[in-house]
Each structure stands twice: as structure tokens, then as C-alpha cells.
Amino acid sequence: MKKLLLTAFEPFAGELVNPSLEAARQMERIDFPDTVVQLAELPVDRYRAVEMALELIRSSKPDIVIMLGEAGGRYRVSPERVAINVDDFRIADNAGNQPKDEPIVEGGPVGYFSTLPIRAITDRIVKAHIPAAISNSAGSYLCNRLFFSVMHAITVEGLGAKAGFIHLPYLHDQAMSKYPDVPSLSRESIVEAVRIAIEVSVSSLAQDGACAAVEK
Ligand code: PCA
């Protein structure tokens, strides 16, 4: 059995929903073969979000960590390529934190690449007729902070999990009620994109394992 930790965020910036949480909750209803999916609902709080995620990673030792978040204004589902070592919050988080130009880890590396199969994930989502593209910036708000912090802990503590971040556009309901000219996707598309991301990530792990067995 493979263990996969799926994280999603609560609503923020005055929104009533967060597409990441809406999609993540649907994953609990799906049966992924040979995979246990654990869901973590994170607060939009600079400190608590990271603490909660790291505690879960250290205690349940997942093989894969997929982090999800909302990126309002994006047209496409965006598997992120890289996390950078900077906190520069455009708006305050739900706890009122708004750091500017601060390193996430003082003296730490500039960045970390995602270790999820982002090309394969993106291609499979597009093949399902859902708009997706690799993104080269996760921003400098809490999603980037979580992504960086998780990659750093996995690396420094030798936890061995594959991990990465996927940003999701607004849901139609969000855009239609507040920002009619801003892009959005259907709930079905967002749920299916996340399902595909899990499926592709788990199967790439199985392939890695098969290659390692052949090499031995
Ligand atoms: N998106 C924000 C933080 C929480 C979320 O869902 C971001 O992109 O940083």
C-alpha cells in the first residue's frame, strides 16, 4: 500500500470556498488502487499551515505529498515546477500575517524543484480536455511557503517522499458571483484534474520501484 498525503487550504481573501478543499474532499470518495489517501485541511495561517503539514508528514511518513491551493485568475490547472525561499505576502493571511521580502529558511537554498511527475500530470490532464500547464512560479504567498517548507523538510530530514504543489483556478461559482471576467473551471474539471494528478503520481512511484528492482 502506498500512502499519499493530500493537503488543501481553507477559504481566504473573503472567499466562501477554496477549490483546493472542494476537490480534496471529493478524493475521499474515490477508491485509488493500493493507495491510502490522507487529507489535511490547512488554515491560511503562515505558521500553523506549515506546522500541521510537517507534523503529519513526520508522523505518517507518506510516499507522496500533493499540496493543493487556489490561484484565482489562472486559466489552467497549474502543477508548480519550483518553490522559492521567500515570503512576500500580497495580502495578509487569515491570521493577519503579512511578511515582506523575508526568507522562509534563513541561509537555506534559493529553491526546490517539485519531485512530482509534473510533465506527465499536465499531459494527462490536458488529454482529459481540462486546461493545464506547468507553472514556473508558485508566487510568494502561503502556497509557496508551504511548498518550500515541505520540500526543505523532506530534503534535510531525509524523509524520502515525492512532493509538489498544484494550483487550481477559481470554480465557476466563485468567478460568476464576484469576478465575471476572470477565468474559472467547473467543479467536475477540478475534481478530475486532482484525481488524475494522484493517479499519475502513484503510478510513477510504481514505475520507479520497478526500475530500481530491475537495476538490482
Ligand atoms: N492559495 C494561496 C494560499 C492559500 C491558497 O489556497 C496561495 O496561492 O498562496
mmCIF file of C-alpha atoms and ligand atoms in Angstrom:
data_model
loop_
_atom_site.group_PDB
_atom_site.id
_atom_site.type_symbol
_atom_site.label_atom_id
_atom_site.label_comp_id
_atom_site.label_asym_id
_atom_site.label_seq_id
_atom_site.Cartn_x
_atom_site.Cartn_y
_atom_site.Cartn_z
ATOM 1 C CA MET A 1 0.000 0.000 0.000
ATOM 2 C CA LYS A 2 1.244 3.482 -0.880
ATOM 3 C CA LYS A 3 0.478 6.404 1.404
ATOM 4 C CA LEU A 4 -0.410 9.749 -0.108
ATOM 5 C CA LEU A 5 -0.940 12.925 1.868
ATOM 6 C CA LEU A 6 -3.199 15.435 0.131
ATOM 7 C CA THR A 7 -3.247 18.943 1.594
ATOM 8 C CA ALA A 8 -5.735 21.698 0.803
ATOM 9 C CA PHE A 9 -6.438 25.152 2.176
ATOM 10 C CA GLU A 10 -9.451 26.744 3.826
ATOM 11 C CA PRO A 11 -11.016 29.773 2.047
ATOM 12 C CA PHE A 12 -9.196 33.100 2.270
ATOM 13 C CA ALA A 13 -9.306 36.646 0.870
ATOM 14 C CA GLY A 14 -13.025 36.916 1.599
ATOM 15 C CA GLU A 15 -13.939 33.804 -0.413
ATOM 16 C CA LEU A 16 -16.503 31.333 0.876
ATOM 17 C CA VAL A 17 -14.891 28.294 -0.713
ATOM 18 C CA ASN A 18 -11.445 27.206 -1.792
ATOM 19 C CA PRO A 19 -11.344 24.970 -4.890
ATOM 20 C CA SER A 20 -8.477 23.005 -3.357
ATOM 21 C CA LEU A 21 -10.597 21.957 -0.398
ATOM 22 C CA GLU A 22 -13.660 21.259 -2.545
ATOM 23 C CA ALA A 23 -11.606 18.950 -4.761
ATOM 24 C CA ALA A 24 -9.626 17.315 -1.963
ATOM 25 C CA ARG A 25 -12.785 16.349 -0.079
ATOM 26 C CA GLN A 26 -14.061 14.550 -3.166
ATOM 27 C CA MET A 27 -10.917 12.389 -3.242
ATOM 28 C CA GLU A 28 -12.047 10.673 -0.053
ATOM 29 C CA ARG A 29 -14.926 9.149 -2.035
ATOM 30 C CA ILE A 30 -12.662 7.699 -4.726
ATOM 31 C CA ASP A 31 -11.039 4.322 -4.423
ATOM 32 C CA PHE A 32 -7.414 4.532 -5.581
ATOM 33 C CA PRO A 33 -5.953 1.030 -6.007
ATOM 34 C CA ASP A 34 -3.198 0.169 -3.494
ATOM 35 C CA THR A 35 -3.198 3.724 -2.152
ATOM 36 C CA VAL A 36 -4.347 5.264 1.106
ATOM 37 C CA VAL A 37 -5.159 8.949 0.687
ATOM 38 C CA GLN A 38 -4.961 11.059 3.829
ATOM 39 C CA LEU A 39 -6.482 14.534 3.643
ATOM 40 C CA ALA A 40 -5.142 17.526 5.594
ATOM 41 C CA GLU A 41 -7.245 20.682 5.680
ATOM 42 C CA LEU A 42 -4.860 23.531 6.392
ATOM 43 C CA PRO A 43 -5.588 27.005 7.760
ATOM 44 C CA VAL A 44 -4.438 30.026 5.748
ATOM 45 C CA ASP A 45 -2.044 30.870 8.560
ATOM 46 C CA ARG A 46 1.637 31.401 7.834
ATOM 47 C CA TYR A 47 2.781 29.335 10.811
ATOM 48 C CA ARG A 48 0.054 26.807 11.564
ATOM 49 C CA ALA A 49 -0.309 25.585 7.983
ATOM 50 C CA VAL A 50 3.333 24.555 7.798
ATOM 51 C CA GLU A 51 3.393 23.119 11.326
ATOM 52 C CA MET A 52 0.330 20.972 10.683
ATOM 53 C CA ALA A 53 1.636 19.674 7.354
ATOM 54 C CA LEU A 54 5.090 18.852 8.714
ATOM 55 C CA GLU A 55 3.671 17.102 11.771
ATOM 56 C CA LEU A 56 1.584 14.862 9.529
ATOM 57 C CA ILE A 57 4.480 14.135 7.181
ATOM 58 C CA ARG A 58 6.775 13.213 10.084
ATOM 59 C CA SER A 59 4.187 11.027 11.802
ATOM 60 C CA SER A 60 2.566 9.229 8.867
ATOM 61 C CA LYS A 61 5.606 9.164 6.566
ATOM 62 C CA PRO A 62 3.715 9.341 3.244
ATOM 63 C CA ASP A 63 5.305 8.156 -0.002
ATOM 64 C CA ILE A 64 3.771 11.107 -1.852
ATOM 65 C CA VAL A 65 2.673 14.574 -0.751
ATOM 66 C CA ILE A 66 0.419 16.526 -3.115
ATOM 67 C CA MET A 67 -0.339 20.051 -1.926
ATOM 68 C CA LEU A 68 -3.248 21.948 -3.450
ATOM 69 C CA GLY A 69 -4.176 25.625 -3.371
ATOM 70 C CA GLU A 70 -6.261 28.256 -5.117
ATOM 71 C CA ALA A 71 -4.696 30.604 -7.647
ATOM 72 C CA GLY A 72 -7.516 32.950 -8.607
ATOM 73 C CA GLY A 73 -7.044 34.428 -12.069
ATOM 74 C CA ARG A 74 -5.265 31.428 -13.577
ATOM 75 C CA TYR A 75 -6.796 29.871 -16.660
ATOM 76 C CA ARG A 76 -5.345 26.441 -16.148
ATOM 77 C CA VAL A 77 -4.646 23.795 -13.550
ATOM 78 C CA SER A 78 -1.002 24.514 -12.716
ATOM 79 C CA PRO A 79 1.400 21.876 -11.441
ATOM 80 C CA GLU A 80 4.176 24.051 -9.997
ATOM 81 C CA ARG A 81 7.775 23.452 -11.028
ATOM 82 C CA VAL A 82 9.595 25.299 -8.256
ATOM 83 C CA ALA A 83 9.284 26.680 -4.712
ATOM 84 C CA ILE A 84 11.399 29.710 -3.752
ATOM 85 C CA ASN A 85 12.861 30.725 -0.392
ATOM 86 C CA VAL A 86 10.895 33.931 0.081
ATOM 87 C CA ASP A 87 7.814 35.122 1.935
ATOM 88 C CA ASP A 88 6.351 38.249 0.358
ATOM 89 C CA PHE A 89 2.625 38.220 1.050
ATOM 90 C CA ARG A 90 0.497 40.330 -1.295
ATOM 91 C CA ILE A 91 -2.327 40.279 1.269
ATOM 92 C CA ALA A 92 -2.494 39.300 4.942
ATOM 93 C CA ASP A 93 -3.246 35.652 5.697
ATOM 94 C CA ASN A 94 -6.319 34.700 7.758
ATOM 95 C CA ALA A 95 -4.313 35.281 10.974
ATOM 96 C CA GLY A 96 -3.173 38.761 9.900
ATOM 97 C CA ASN A 97 0.438 37.879 8.956
ATOM 98 C CA GLN A 98 1.885 39.794 6.017
ATOM 99 C CA PRO A 99 5.648 39.306 5.759
ATOM 100 C CA LYS A 100 7.593 41.254 3.138
ATOM 101 C CA ASP A 101 10.828 40.080 1.474
ATOM 102 C CA GLU A 102 11.666 37.578 4.229
ATOM 103 C CA PRO A 103 13.476 34.285 3.691
ATOM 104 C CA ILE A 104 11.429 31.244 4.658
ATOM 105 C CA VAL A 105 14.560 29.443 5.868
ATOM 106 C CA GLU A 106 17.369 31.861 6.767
ATOM 107 C CA GLY A 107 20.516 30.712 4.953
ATOM 108 C CA GLY A 108 18.536 27.988 3.170
ATOM 109 C CA PRO A 109 18.699 27.167 -0.543
ATOM 110 C CA VAL A 110 17.173 29.520 -3.124
ATOM 111 C CA GLY A 111 14.603 26.966 -4.158
ATOM 112 C CA TYR A 112 13.478 23.399 -4.624
ATOM 113 C CA PHE A 113 12.053 21.676 -7.683
ATOM 114 C CA SER A 114 8.879 19.641 -7.416
ATOM 115 C CA THR A 115 9.589 15.914 -7.313
ATOM 116 C CA LEU A 116 6.155 15.022 -8.708
ATOM 117 C CA PRO A 117 5.970 13.928 -12.358
ATOM 118 C CA ILE A 118 4.651 17.382 -13.362
ATOM 119 C CA ARG A 119 5.007 16.867 -17.122
ATOM 120 C CA ALA A 120 3.119 13.582 -17.084
ATOM 121 C CA ILE A 121 0.442 15.026 -14.784
ATOM 122 C CA THR A 122 -0.041 18.064 -17.030
ATOM 123 C CA ASP A 123 -0.176 15.987 -20.209
ATOM 124 C CA ARG A 124 -2.740 13.593 -18.749
ATOM 125 C CA ILE A 125 -4.971 16.441 -17.540
ATOM 126 C CA VAL A 126 -4.834 18.103 -20.963
ATOM 127 C CA LYS A 127 -5.620 14.752 -22.583
ATOM 128 C CA ALA A 128 -8.784 14.701 -20.480
ATOM 129 C CA HIS A 129 -9.739 18.050 -22.135
ATOM 130 C CA ILE A 130 -9.113 20.065 -18.984
ATOM 131 C CA PRO A 131 -6.841 23.125 -19.350
ATOM 132 C CA ALA A 132 -3.495 22.574 -17.589
ATOM 133 C CA ALA A 133 0.067 23.869 -17.888
ATOM 134 C CA ILE A 134 3.233 23.663 -15.828
ATOM 135 C CA SER A 135 3.715 26.897 -13.886
ATOM 136 C CA ASN A 136 7.166 28.290 -13.156
ATOM 137 C CA SER A 137 6.111 30.320 -10.146
ATOM 138 C CA ALA A 138 4.008 29.353 -7.152
ATOM 139 C CA GLY A 139 4.062 33.026 -6.099
ATOM 140 C CA SER A 140 5.403 34.243 -2.764
ATOM 141 C CA TYR A 141 2.339 33.776 -0.573
ATOM 142 C CA LEU A 142 1.392 30.861 1.659
ATOM 143 C CA CYS A 143 1.217 28.183 -1.051
ATOM 144 C CA ASN A 144 4.825 28.812 -2.000
ATOM 145 C CA ARG A 145 5.780 28.893 1.689
ATOM 146 C CA LEU A 146 4.121 25.526 2.341
ATOM 147 C CA PHE A 147 5.640 24.038 -0.821
ATOM 148 C CA PHE A 148 9.149 25.292 0.069
ATOM 149 C CA SER A 149 8.896 24.248 3.722
ATOM 150 C CA VAL A 150 7.740 20.730 2.856
ATOM 151 C CA MET A 151 10.469 20.246 0.213
ATOM 152 C CA HIS A 152 13.062 21.552 2.681
ATOM 153 C CA ALA A 153 11.953 19.227 5.496
ATOM 154 C CA ILE A 154 11.847 16.201 3.169
ATOM 155 C CA THR A 155 15.364 17.000 1.940
ATOM 156 C CA VAL A 156 17.009 17.928 5.242
ATOM 157 C CA GLU A 157 15.336 15.158 7.241
ATOM 158 C CA GLY A 158 15.777 12.528 4.514
ATOM 159 C CA LEU A 159 12.091 11.651 4.539
ATOM 160 C CA GLY A 160 12.175 10.282 1.015
ATOM 161 C CA ALA A 161 8.681 11.379 -0.057
ATOM 162 C CA LYS A 162 7.939 12.693 -3.544
ATOM 163 C CA ALA A 163 6.195 16.041 -3.191
ATOM 164 C CA GLY A 164 4.878 19.006 -5.079
ATOM 165 C CA PHE A 165 2.241 21.671 -5.378
ATOM 166 C CA ILE A 166 -0.677 22.150 -7.757
ATOM 167 C CA HIS A 167 -2.513 25.470 -8.059
ATOM 168 C CA LEU A 168 -6.165 25.444 -9.118
ATOM 169 C CA PRO A 169 -8.188 28.206 -10.810
ATOM 170 C CA TYR A 170 -11.414 29.576 -9.317
ATOM 171 C CA LEU A 171 -14.527 27.438 -9.510
ATOM 172 C CA HIS A 172 -17.243 28.789 -11.818
ATOM 173 C CA ASP A 173 -19.461 29.670 -8.819
ATOM 174 C CA GLN A 174 -16.713 31.845 -7.318
ATOM 175 C CA ALA A 175 -15.959 33.688 -10.530
ATOM 176 C CA MET A 176 -19.577 34.142 -11.603
ATOM 177 C CA SER A 177 -20.642 35.732 -8.351
ATOM 178 C CA LYS A 178 -17.675 38.054 -7.866
ATOM 179 C CA TYR A 179 -15.373 38.348 -10.836
ATOM 180 C CA PRO A 180 -17.337 37.646 -14.013
ATOM 181 C CA ASP A 181 -14.403 38.413 -16.311
ATOM 182 C CA VAL A 182 -11.916 36.194 -14.507
ATOM 183 C CA PRO A 183 -11.281 32.620 -15.731
ATOM 184 C CA SER A 184 -12.645 29.629 -13.873
ATOM 185 C CA LEU A 185 -13.213 25.891 -14.244
ATOM 186 C CA SER A 186 -16.111 23.595 -13.419
ATOM 187 C CA ARG A 187 -16.109 21.630 -10.195
ATOM 188 C CA GLU A 188 -16.079 18.412 -12.240
ATOM 189 C CA SER A 189 -12.960 19.509 -14.138
ATOM 190 C CA ILE A 190 -11.096 20.498 -10.993
ATOM 191 C CA VAL A 191 -12.027 17.258 -9.223
ATOM 192 C CA GLU A 192 -10.992 15.191 -12.252
ATOM 193 C CA ALA A 193 -7.688 17.071 -12.568
ATOM 194 C CA VAL A 194 -6.815 16.292 -8.958
ATOM 195 C CA ARG A 195 -7.840 12.656 -9.397
ATOM 196 C CA ILE A 196 -5.558 12.394 -12.422
ATOM 197 C CA ALA A 197 -2.684 14.033 -10.527
ATOM 198 C CA ILE A 198 -2.982 11.409 -7.788
ATOM 199 C CA GLU A 199 -3.252 8.527 -10.245
ATOM 200 C CA VAL A 200 -0.239 9.650 -12.294
ATOM 201 C CA SER A 201 1.883 10.333 -9.194
ATOM 202 C CA VAL A 202 1.138 6.919 -7.706
ATOM 203 C CA SER A 203 1.838 5.100 -10.961
ATOM 204 C CA SER A 204 5.140 6.940 -11.422
ATOM 205 C CA LEU A 205 6.169 5.726 -7.981
ATOM 206 C CA ALA A 206 5.353 2.161 -9.016
ATOM 207 C CA GLN A 207 7.466 2.636 -12.165
ATOM 208 C CA ASP A 208 10.392 3.989 -10.111
ATOM 209 C CA GLY A 209 10.122 0.902 -7.922
ATOM 210 C CA ALA A 210 10.077 -1.413 -10.938
ATOM 211 C CA CYS A 211 13.182 0.278 -12.395
ATOM 212 C CA ALA A 212 15.026 0.000 -9.071
ATOM 213 C CA ALA A 213 14.144 -3.714 -8.905
ATOM 214 C CA VAL A 214 15.491 -4.275 -12.427
ATOM 215 C CA GLU A 215 18.721 -2.411 -11.672
ATOM 216 C CA LYS A 216 19.461 -4.576 -8.622
HETATM 217 N N1 PCA B 1 -3.847 29.857 -2.184
HETATM 218 C C1 PCA B 1 -2.897 30.790 -1.622
HETATM 219 C C2 PCA B 1 -2.756 30.378 -0.177
HETATM 220 C C3 PCA B 1 -3.933 29.523 0.110
HETATM 221 C C4 PCA B 1 -4.476 29.158 -1.217
HETATM 222 O O1 PCA B 1 -5.368 28.330 -1.436
HETATM 223 C C5 PCA B 1 -1.593 30.878 -2.420
HETATM 224 O O2 PCA B 1 -1.628 30.687 -3.635
HETATM 225 O O3 PCA B 1 -0.551 31.159 -1.855
#
